[in-house]
Amino acid sequence: MVKSCKNNNKNNKELKFFTLPKNSLKAKEWIEAAGNSMVNMEKPKSHRICAIHFEQKYLVRHPHEVLYGLLPPKAYRGLTENAVPTLHLPER
């Protein structure tokens, strides 16, 4: 969804992708940050932003990571409620 990002599930299977938030105001904030005005808000689950666009402070740390230094399974990686993509975004 980030215009300049080439990551996808096929070329990076370990990278976590996050769907747009259910909150429409937060979703619009993500879309604006991503620089992609072509997003169809009627199908929010079809649009994803990869983890490299989020600062560490927005990533929820799983006990596997904290205790053992292991990357948890993708299903257990999440974001804080106030997360907004801020890294590696197109210039405005």
PDB file of C-alpha atoms in Angstrom:
ATOM      1  CA  MET A   1       0.000   0.000   0.000  1.00  0.00           C
ATOM      2  CA  VAL A   2       2.950   2.344   0.559  1.00  0.00           C
ATOM      3  CA  LYS A   3       3.604   3.637  -2.951  1.00  0.00           C
ATOM      4  CA  SER A   4       7.384   3.242  -2.817  1.00  0.00           C
ATOM      5  CA  CYS A   5       7.405  -0.158  -1.046  1.00  0.00           C
ATOM      6  CA  LYS A   6       8.184  -3.290  -3.064  1.00  0.00           C
ATOM      7  CA  ASN A   7       7.695  -5.773  -0.207  1.00  0.00           C
ATOM      8  CA  ASN A   8       5.043  -8.449  -0.479  1.00  0.00           C
ATOM      9  CA  ASN A   9       4.273 -11.877   0.979  1.00  0.00           C
ATOM     10  CA  LYS A  10       5.979 -13.596  -1.935  1.00  0.00           C
ATOM     11  CA  ASN A  11       9.366 -11.875  -1.738  1.00  0.00           C
ATOM     12  CA  ASN A  12       9.578 -11.739   2.063  1.00  0.00           C
ATOM     13  CA  LYS A  13       7.690 -14.489   3.873  1.00  0.00           C
ATOM     14  CA  GLU A  14       8.986 -13.512   7.341  1.00  0.00           C
ATOM     15  CA  LEU A  15       7.816  -9.902   7.103  1.00  0.00           C
ATOM     16  CA  LYS A  16       4.550  -9.081   8.882  1.00  0.00           C
ATOM     17  CA  PHE A  17       1.913  -7.089   6.986  1.00  0.00           C
ATOM     18  CA  PHE A  18      -0.804  -5.166   8.820  1.00  0.00           C
ATOM     19  CA  THR A  19      -4.294  -4.461   7.473  1.00  0.00           C
ATOM     20  CA  LEU A  20      -5.773  -1.003   7.799  1.00  0.00           C
ATOM     21  CA  PRO A  21      -7.260  -0.231  11.216  1.00  0.00           C
ATOM     22  CA  LYS A  22     -11.017  -0.681  11.636  1.00  0.00           C
ATOM     23  CA  ASN A  23     -11.278   2.876  12.934  1.00  0.00           C
ATOM     24  CA  SER A  24     -11.902   4.939   9.779  1.00  0.00           C
ATOM     25  CA  LEU A  25     -10.071   8.019  11.101  1.00  0.00           C
ATOM     26  CA  LYS A  26      -6.987   5.942  11.942  1.00  0.00           C
ATOM     27  CA  ALA A  27      -7.231   4.173   8.563  1.00  0.00           C
ATOM     28  CA  LYS A  28      -7.261   7.545   6.774  1.00  0.00           C
ATOM     29  CA  GLU A  29      -4.197   8.569   8.785  1.00  0.00           C
ATOM     30  CA  TRP A  30      -2.358   5.450   7.569  1.00  0.00           C
ATOM     31  CA  ILE A  31      -3.430   6.063   3.958  1.00  0.00           C
ATOM     32  CA  GLU A  32      -2.263   9.664   4.113  1.00  0.00           C
ATOM     33  CA  ALA A  33       1.088   8.615   5.606  1.00  0.00           C
ATOM     34  CA  ALA A  34       1.493   5.948   2.905  1.00  0.00           C
ATOM     35  CA  GLY A  35       1.045   8.529   0.157  1.00  0.00           C
ATOM     36  CA  ASN A  36      -1.481   6.383  -1.659  1.00  0.00           C
ATOM     37  CA  SER A  37      -4.749   8.123  -2.446  1.00  0.00           C
ATOM     38  CA  MET A  38      -5.888   5.204  -4.636  1.00  0.00           C
ATOM     39  CA  VAL A  39      -6.876   3.009  -1.669  1.00  0.00           C
ATOM     40  CA  ASN A  40     -10.418   1.657  -1.856  1.00  0.00           C
ATOM     41  CA  MET A  41     -11.898   2.229   1.613  1.00  0.00           C
ATOM     42  CA  GLU A  42     -14.726  -0.180   0.803  1.00  0.00           C
ATOM     43  CA  LYS A  43     -12.202  -3.043   0.863  1.00  0.00           C
ATOM     44  CA  PRO A  44      -9.889  -2.101   3.748  1.00  0.00           C
ATOM     45  CA  LYS A  45      -8.711  -5.686   4.388  1.00  0.00           C
ATOM     46  CA  SER A  46      -7.223  -5.897   0.895  1.00  0.00           C
ATOM     47  CA  HIS A  47      -4.675  -3.189   1.742  1.00  0.00           C
ATOM     48  CA  ARG A  48      -1.669  -3.875   3.959  1.00  0.00           C
ATOM     49  CA  ILE A  49       1.403  -2.039   5.224  1.00  0.00           C
ATOM     50  CA  CYS A  50       4.530  -3.988   6.107  1.00  0.00           C
ATOM     51  CA  ALA A  51       6.264  -3.792   9.475  1.00  0.00           C
ATOM     52  CA  ILE A  52       9.292  -1.858   8.157  1.00  0.00           C
ATOM     53  CA  HIS A  53       7.119   1.269   8.042  1.00  0.00           C
ATOM     54  CA  PHE A  54       6.484   1.258  11.808  1.00  0.00           C
ATOM     55  CA  GLU A  55       8.819   2.423  14.562  1.00  0.00           C
ATOM     56  CA  GLN A  56       9.790  -0.107  17.236  1.00  0.00           C
ATOM     57  CA  LYS A  57       7.681   1.750  19.792  1.00  0.00           C
ATOM     58  CA  TYR A  58       4.564   0.756  17.831  1.00  0.00           C
ATOM     59  CA  LEU A  59       5.402  -2.949  17.604  1.00  0.00           C
ATOM     60  CA  VAL A  60       3.977  -5.185  20.333  1.00  0.00           C
ATOM     61  CA  ARG A  61       6.707  -7.395  21.747  1.00  0.00           C
ATOM     62  CA  HIS A  62       5.812 -11.043  22.205  1.00  0.00           C
ATOM     63  CA  PRO A  63       7.188 -13.085  25.151  1.00  0.00           C
ATOM     64  CA  HIS A  64       9.248 -15.248  22.719  1.00  0.00           C
ATOM     65  CA  GLU A  65      11.090 -12.128  21.634  1.00  0.00           C
ATOM     66  CA  VAL A  66      11.494 -10.704  25.133  1.00  0.00           C
ATOM     67  CA  LEU A  67      12.540 -13.917  26.899  1.00  0.00           C
ATOM     68  CA  TYR A  68      14.456 -15.800  24.227  1.00  0.00           C
ATOM     69  CA  GLY A  69      15.384 -13.218  21.614  1.00  0.00           C
ATOM     70  CA  LEU A  70      13.394 -15.183  19.038  1.00  0.00           C
ATOM     71  CA  LEU A  71      11.169 -13.660  16.426  1.00  0.00           C
ATOM     72  CA  PRO A  72       7.621 -14.820  17.222  1.00  0.00           C
ATOM     73  CA  PRO A  73       5.411 -16.374  14.546  1.00  0.00           C
ATOM     74  CA  LYS A  74       3.851 -13.770  12.250  1.00  0.00           C
ATOM     75  CA  ALA A  75       0.410 -14.411  13.728  1.00  0.00           C
ATOM     76  CA  TYR A  76       1.633 -13.142  17.105  1.00  0.00           C
ATOM     77  CA  ARG A  77       3.200  -9.910  15.901  1.00  0.00           C
ATOM     78  CA  GLY A  78       1.016  -6.869  16.388  1.00  0.00           C
ATOM     79  CA  LEU A  79       0.828  -3.113  16.693  1.00  0.00           C
ATOM     80  CA  THR A  80      -0.154  -0.764  19.478  1.00  0.00           C
ATOM     81  CA  GLU A  81      -3.502   1.011  19.107  1.00  0.00           C
ATOM     82  CA  ASN A  82      -1.828   4.348  18.363  1.00  0.00           C
ATOM     83  CA  ALA A  83       0.470   2.947  15.650  1.00  0.00           C
ATOM     84  CA  VAL A  84       0.991   5.054  12.530  1.00  0.00           C
ATOM     85  CA  PRO A  85       3.422   4.268   9.710  1.00  0.00           C
ATOM     86  CA  THR A  86       6.312   6.763   9.910  1.00  0.00           C
ATOM     87  CA  LEU A  87       9.333   5.017   8.375  1.00  0.00           C
ATOM     88  CA  HIS A  88      10.467   4.544   4.751  1.00  0.00           C
ATOM     89  CA  LEU A  89       7.547   6.522   3.335  1.00  0.00           C
ATOM     90  CA  PRO A  90       7.370   8.447   0.047  1.00  0.00           C
ATOM     91  CA  GLU A  91       8.404  12.079   0.207  1.00  0.00           C
ATOM     92  CA  ARG A  92       5.537  14.532   0.191  1.00  0.00           C
TER      93      ARG A  92
END
